[in-house]
mmCIF file of C-alpha atoms in Angstrom:
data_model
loop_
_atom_site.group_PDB
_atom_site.id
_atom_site.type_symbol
_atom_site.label_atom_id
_atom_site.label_comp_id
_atom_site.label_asym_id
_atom_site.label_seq_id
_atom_site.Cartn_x
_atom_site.Cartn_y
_atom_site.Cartn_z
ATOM 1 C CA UNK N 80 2.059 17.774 -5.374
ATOM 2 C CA UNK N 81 2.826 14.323 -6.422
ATOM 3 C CA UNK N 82 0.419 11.896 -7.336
ATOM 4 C CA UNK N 83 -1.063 8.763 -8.232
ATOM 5 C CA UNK N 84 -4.741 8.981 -9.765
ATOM 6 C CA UNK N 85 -7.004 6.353 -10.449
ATOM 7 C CA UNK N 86 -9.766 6.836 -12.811
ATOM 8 C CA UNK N 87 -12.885 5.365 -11.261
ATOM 9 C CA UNK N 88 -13.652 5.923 -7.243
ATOM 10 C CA UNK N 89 -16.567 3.413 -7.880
ATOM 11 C CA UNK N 90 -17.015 0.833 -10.758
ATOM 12 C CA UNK N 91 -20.229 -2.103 -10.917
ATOM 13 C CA UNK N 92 -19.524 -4.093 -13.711
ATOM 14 C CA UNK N 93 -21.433 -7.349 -14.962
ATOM 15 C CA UNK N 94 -20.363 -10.908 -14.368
ATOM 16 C CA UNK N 95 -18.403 -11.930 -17.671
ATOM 17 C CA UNK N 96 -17.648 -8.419 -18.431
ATOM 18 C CA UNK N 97 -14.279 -6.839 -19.343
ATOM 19 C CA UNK N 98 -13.022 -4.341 -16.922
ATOM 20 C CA UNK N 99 -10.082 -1.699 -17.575
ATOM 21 C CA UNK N 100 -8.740 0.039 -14.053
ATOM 22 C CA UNK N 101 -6.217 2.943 -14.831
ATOM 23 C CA UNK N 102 -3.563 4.159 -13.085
ATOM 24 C CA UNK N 103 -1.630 7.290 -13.815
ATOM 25 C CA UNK N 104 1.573 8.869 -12.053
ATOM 26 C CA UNK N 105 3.465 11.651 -12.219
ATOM 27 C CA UNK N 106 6.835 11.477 -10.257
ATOM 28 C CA UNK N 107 8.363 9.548 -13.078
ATOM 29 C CA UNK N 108 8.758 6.392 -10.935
ATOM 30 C CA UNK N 109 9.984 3.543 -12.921
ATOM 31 C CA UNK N 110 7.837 0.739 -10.402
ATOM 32 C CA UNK N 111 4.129 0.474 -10.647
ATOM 33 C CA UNK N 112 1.769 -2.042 -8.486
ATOM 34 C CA UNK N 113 -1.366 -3.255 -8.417
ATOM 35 C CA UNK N 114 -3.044 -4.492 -5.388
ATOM 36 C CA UNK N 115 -6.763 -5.860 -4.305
ATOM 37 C CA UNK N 116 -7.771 -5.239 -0.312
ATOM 38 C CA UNK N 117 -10.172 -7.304 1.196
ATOM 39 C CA UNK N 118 -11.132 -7.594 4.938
ATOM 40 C CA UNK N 119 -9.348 -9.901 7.215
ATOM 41 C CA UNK N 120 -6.889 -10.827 3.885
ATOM 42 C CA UNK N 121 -5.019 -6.875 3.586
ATOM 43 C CA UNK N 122 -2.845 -6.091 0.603
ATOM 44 C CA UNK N 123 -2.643 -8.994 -2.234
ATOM 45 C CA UNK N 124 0.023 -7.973 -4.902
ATOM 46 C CA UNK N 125 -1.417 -8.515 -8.103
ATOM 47 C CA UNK N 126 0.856 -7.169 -10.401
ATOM 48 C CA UNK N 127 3.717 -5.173 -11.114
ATOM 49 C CA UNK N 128 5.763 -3.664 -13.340
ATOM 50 C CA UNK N 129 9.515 -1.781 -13.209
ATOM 51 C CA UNK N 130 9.827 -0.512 -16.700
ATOM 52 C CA UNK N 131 7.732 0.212 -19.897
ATOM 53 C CA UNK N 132 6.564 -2.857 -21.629
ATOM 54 C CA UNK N 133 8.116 -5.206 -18.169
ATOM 55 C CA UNK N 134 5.173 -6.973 -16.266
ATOM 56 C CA UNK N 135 5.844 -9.744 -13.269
ATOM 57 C CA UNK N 136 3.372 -11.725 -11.331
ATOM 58 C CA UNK N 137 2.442 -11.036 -7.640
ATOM 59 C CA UNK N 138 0.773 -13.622 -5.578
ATOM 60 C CA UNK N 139 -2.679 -13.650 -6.763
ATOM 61 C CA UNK N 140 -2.264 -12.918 -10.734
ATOM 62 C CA UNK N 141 -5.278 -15.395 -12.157
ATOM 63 C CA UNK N 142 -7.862 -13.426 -13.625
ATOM 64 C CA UNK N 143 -5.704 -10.618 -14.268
ATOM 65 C CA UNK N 144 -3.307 -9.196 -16.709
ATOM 66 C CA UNK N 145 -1.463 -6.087 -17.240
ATOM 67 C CA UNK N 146 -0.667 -3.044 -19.685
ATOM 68 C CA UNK N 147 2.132 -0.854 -19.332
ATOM 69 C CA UNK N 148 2.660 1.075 -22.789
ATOM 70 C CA UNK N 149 4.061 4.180 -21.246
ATOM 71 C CA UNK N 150 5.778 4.967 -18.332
ATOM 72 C CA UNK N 151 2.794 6.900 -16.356
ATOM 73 C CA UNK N 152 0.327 4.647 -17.436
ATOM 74 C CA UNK N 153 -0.601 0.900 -15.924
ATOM 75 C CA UNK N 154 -3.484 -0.401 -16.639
ATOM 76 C CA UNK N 155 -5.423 -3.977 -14.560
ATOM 77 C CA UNK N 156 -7.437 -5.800 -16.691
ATOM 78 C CA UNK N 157 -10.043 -8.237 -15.333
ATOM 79 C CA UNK N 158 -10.595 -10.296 -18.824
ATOM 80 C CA UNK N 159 -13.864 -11.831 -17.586
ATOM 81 C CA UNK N 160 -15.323 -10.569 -14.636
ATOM 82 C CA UNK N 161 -16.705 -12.800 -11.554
ATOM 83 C CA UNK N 162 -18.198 -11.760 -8.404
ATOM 84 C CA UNK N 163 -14.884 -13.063 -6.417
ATOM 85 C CA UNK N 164 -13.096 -10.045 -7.871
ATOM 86 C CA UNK N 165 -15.520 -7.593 -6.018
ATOM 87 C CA UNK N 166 -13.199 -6.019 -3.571
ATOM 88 C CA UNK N 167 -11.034 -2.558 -3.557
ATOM 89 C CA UNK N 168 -8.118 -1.744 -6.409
ATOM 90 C CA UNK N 169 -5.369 -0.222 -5.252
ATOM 91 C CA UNK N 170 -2.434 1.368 -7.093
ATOM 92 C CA UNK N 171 1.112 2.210 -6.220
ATOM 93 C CA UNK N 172 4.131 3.376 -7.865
ATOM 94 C CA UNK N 173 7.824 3.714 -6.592
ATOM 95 C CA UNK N 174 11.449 4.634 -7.721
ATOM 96 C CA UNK N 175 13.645 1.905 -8.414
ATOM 97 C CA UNK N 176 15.481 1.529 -4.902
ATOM 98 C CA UNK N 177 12.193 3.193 -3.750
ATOM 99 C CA UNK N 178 14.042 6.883 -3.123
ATOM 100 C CA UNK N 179 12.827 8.891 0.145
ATOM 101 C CA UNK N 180 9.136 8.290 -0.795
ATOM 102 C CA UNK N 181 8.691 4.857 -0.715
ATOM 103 C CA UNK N 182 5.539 3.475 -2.306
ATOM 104 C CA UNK N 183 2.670 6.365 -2.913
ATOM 105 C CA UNK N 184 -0.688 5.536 -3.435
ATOM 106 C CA UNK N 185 -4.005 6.205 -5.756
ATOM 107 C CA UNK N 186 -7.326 6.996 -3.611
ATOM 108 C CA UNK N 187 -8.344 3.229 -4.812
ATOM 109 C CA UNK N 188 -11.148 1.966 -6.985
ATOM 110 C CA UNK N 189 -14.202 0.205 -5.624
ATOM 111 C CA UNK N 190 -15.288 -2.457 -7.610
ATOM 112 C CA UNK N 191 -18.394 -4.872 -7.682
ATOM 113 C CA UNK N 192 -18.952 -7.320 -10.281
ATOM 114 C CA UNK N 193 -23.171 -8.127 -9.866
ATOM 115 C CA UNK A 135 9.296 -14.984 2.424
ATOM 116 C CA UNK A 136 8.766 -11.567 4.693
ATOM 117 C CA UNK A 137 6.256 -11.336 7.198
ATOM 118 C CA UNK A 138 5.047 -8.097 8.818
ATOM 119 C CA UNK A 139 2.566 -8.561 11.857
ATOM 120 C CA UNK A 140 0.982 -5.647 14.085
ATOM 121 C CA UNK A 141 -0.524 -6.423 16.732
ATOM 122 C CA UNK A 142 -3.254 -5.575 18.335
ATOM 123 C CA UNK A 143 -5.737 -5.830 15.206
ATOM 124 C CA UNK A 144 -7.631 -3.137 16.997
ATOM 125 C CA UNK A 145 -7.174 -0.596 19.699
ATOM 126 C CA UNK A 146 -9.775 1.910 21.266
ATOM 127 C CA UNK A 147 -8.091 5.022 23.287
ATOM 128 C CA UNK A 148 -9.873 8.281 24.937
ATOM 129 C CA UNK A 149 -8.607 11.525 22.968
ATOM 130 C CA UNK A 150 -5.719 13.314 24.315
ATOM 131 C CA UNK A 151 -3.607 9.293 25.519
ATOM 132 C CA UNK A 152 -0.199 8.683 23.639
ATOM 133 C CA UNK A 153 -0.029 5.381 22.186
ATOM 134 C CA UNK A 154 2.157 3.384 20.745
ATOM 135 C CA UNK A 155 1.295 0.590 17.433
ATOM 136 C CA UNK A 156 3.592 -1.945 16.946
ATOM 137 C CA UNK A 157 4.957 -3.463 13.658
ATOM 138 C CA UNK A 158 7.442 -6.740 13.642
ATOM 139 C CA UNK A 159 9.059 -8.529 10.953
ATOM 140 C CA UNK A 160 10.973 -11.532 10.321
ATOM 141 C CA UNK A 161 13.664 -10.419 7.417
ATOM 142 C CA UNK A 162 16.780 -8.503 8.829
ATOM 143 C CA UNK A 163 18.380 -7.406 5.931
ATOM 144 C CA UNK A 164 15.006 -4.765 5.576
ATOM 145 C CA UNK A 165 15.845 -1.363 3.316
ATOM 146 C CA UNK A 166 13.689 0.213 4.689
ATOM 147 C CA UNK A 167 10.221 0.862 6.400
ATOM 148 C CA UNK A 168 7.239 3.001 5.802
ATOM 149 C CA UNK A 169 4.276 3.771 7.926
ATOM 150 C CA UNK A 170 0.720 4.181 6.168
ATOM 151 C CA UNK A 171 -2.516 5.548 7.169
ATOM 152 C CA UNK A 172 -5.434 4.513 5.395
ATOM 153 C CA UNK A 173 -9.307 6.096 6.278
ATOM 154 C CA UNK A 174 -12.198 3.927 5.273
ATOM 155 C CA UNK A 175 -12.943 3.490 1.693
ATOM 156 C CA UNK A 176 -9.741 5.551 0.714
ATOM 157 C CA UNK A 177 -6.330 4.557 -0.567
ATOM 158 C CA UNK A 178 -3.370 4.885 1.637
ATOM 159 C CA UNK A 179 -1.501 7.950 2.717
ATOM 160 C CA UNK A 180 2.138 7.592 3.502
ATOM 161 C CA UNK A 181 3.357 8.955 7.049
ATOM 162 C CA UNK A 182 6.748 7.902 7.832
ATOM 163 C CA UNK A 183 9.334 6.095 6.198
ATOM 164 C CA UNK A 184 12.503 5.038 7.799
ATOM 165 C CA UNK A 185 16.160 4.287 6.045
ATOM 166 C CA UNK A 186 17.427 0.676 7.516
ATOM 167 C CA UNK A 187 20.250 3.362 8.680
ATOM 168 C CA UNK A 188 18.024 5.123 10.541
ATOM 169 C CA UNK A 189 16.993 4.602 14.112
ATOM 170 C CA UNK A 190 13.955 7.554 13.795
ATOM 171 C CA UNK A 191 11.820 9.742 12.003
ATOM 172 C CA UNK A 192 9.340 12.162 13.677
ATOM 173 C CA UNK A 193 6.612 14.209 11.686
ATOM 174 C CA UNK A 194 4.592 16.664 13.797
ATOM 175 C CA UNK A 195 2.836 13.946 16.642
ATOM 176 C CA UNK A 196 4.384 11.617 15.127
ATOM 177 C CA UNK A 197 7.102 9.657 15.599
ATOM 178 C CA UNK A 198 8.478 6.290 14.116
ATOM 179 C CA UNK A 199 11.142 4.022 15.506
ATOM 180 C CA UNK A 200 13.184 1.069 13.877
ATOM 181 C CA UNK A 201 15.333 -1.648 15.853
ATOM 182 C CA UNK A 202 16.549 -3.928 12.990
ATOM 183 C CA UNK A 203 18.048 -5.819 15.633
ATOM 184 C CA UNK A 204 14.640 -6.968 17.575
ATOM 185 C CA UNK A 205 12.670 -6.767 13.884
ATOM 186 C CA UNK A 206 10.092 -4.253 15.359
ATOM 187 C CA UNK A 207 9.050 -0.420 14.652
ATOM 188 C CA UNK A 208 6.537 1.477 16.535
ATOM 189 C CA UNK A 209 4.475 4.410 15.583
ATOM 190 C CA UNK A 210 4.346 6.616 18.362
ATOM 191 C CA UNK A 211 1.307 9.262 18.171
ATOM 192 C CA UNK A 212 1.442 11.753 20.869
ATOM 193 C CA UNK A 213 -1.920 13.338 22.232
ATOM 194 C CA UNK A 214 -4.296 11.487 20.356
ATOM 195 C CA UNK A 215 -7.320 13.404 18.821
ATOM 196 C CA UNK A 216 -10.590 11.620 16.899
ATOM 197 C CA UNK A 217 -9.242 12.939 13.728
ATOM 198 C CA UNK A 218 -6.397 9.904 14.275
ATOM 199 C CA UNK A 219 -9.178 7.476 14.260
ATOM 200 C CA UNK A 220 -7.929 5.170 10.927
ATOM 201 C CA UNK A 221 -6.404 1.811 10.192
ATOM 202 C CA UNK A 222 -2.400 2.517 10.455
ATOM 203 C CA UNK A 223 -0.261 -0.164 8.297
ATOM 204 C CA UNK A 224 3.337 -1.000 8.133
ATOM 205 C CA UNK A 225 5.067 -1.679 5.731
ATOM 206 C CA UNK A 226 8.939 -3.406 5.523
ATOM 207 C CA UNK A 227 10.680 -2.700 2.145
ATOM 208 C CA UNK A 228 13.557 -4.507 -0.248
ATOM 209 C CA UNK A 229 15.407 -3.540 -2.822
ATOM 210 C CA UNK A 230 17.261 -5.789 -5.450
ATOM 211 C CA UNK A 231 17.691 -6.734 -8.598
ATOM 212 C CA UNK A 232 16.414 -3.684 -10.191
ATOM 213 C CA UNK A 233 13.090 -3.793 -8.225
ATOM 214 C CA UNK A 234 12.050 -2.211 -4.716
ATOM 215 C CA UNK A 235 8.955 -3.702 -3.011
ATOM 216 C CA UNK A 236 7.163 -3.366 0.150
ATOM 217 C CA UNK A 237 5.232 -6.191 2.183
ATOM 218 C CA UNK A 238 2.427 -4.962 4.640
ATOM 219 C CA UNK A 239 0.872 -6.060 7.244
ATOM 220 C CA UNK A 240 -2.513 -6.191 8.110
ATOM 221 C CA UNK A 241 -2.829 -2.701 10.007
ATOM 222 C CA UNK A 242 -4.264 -1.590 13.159
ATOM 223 C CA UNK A 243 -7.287 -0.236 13.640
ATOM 224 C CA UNK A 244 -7.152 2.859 15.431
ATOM 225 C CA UNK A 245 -10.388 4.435 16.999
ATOM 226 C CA UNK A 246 -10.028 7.495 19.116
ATOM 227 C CA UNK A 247 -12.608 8.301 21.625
ATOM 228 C CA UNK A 248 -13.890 12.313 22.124
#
């Protein structure tokens, strides 16, 4: 079965802090997203990326950057945490032209910055 | 820029109705379109996705139409059961320049009554 796994269901991190979310797939997809969900606002592209090394901004980048080293792996980095980035993490990943699969999804992180 | 609406927000049903959840969007030239379900607290789960050269795509009680020509797709769920009870997004993709992304909208909230 395909997947995308996240490492952390649940993550409370300290104001000022640096926080690492992790992302890994395994259908070889060249695309990888990152998104933030909060109520009333849905899905906010963060980042993404559609190849090794490649990174592009999505509509809400401050705050944020990016790591994508190898092809499986993208990583969100919150360089110094503030309570406005409390919300849920989502990842995605895709083929190129997206395929017959689309976009599929990690089980999300839930994080609060205290 | 793409916009994907569903409408209503929220909808309450009695188990065993068929319903219908609407999806619209405003850019024509869409690639395709992919149908989400997402429980509380949980990442989402693709359901459906539909080719732009498809009219159609039906998965057990499911079923998802496209009309590129109106800008609208419904998810129709046949015999509803409380195990439906989630928020169902939409999602309207492109694909170009060496990238494929998707832009959601906000999702209905689906609650089921036993």
């Amino acid at each position: 079965d395909v997947k995308v796994t996240q490492s952390s269901r649940y993550l409370v991190k300290r104001t000022g802090e640096k926080v690492f979310l992790e992302c890994v797939q395994d259908m070889d997809h060249e695309n990888m997203f990152w998104y933030r969900q909060d109520p009333g606002l849905g899905l906010r592209l963060i980042y993404f990326s559609y190849d090794v090394k490649m990174k592009e901004k999505g509509d809400i980048p401050e705050g944020y950057s990016v790591s994508r080293e190898k092809k499986e792996r993208f990583s969100l980095i919150l360089e110094s945490a503030s309570t406005n980035q409390t919300s849920m993490y989502l990842c995605a990943s895709s083929f190129t032209t997206g395929g017959g699969l689309g976009y599929t999804f990690g089980s999300g992180t839930r994080l609060t910055v205290v | 820029k793409q916009e994907v609406t569903q409408i209503p927000a929220a909808l309450s049903v009695p188990e065993g109705e068929n319903l219908v959840l609407n999806c619209s969007f405003t850019d024509s030239a869409i690639y395709n379109l992919q149908w989400f379900r997402q429980d509380p607290g949980k990442g989402l789960t693709s359901l459906l996705l539909i080719q732009s050269s498809q009219r159609e795509q039906t998965s057990g009680r499911l079923n998802a139409s496209l009309d590129k020509s109106s800008g609208r797709s419904t998810l129709y769920i046949a015999a509803s059961q409380p195990g439906d009870s989630a928020t169902y997004l939409c999602a309207q993709g492109q694909s170009g320049a060496g990238s494929y992304q998707l832009t959601f909208g906000k999702g209905t909230k689906l609650s089921v009554i036993p």
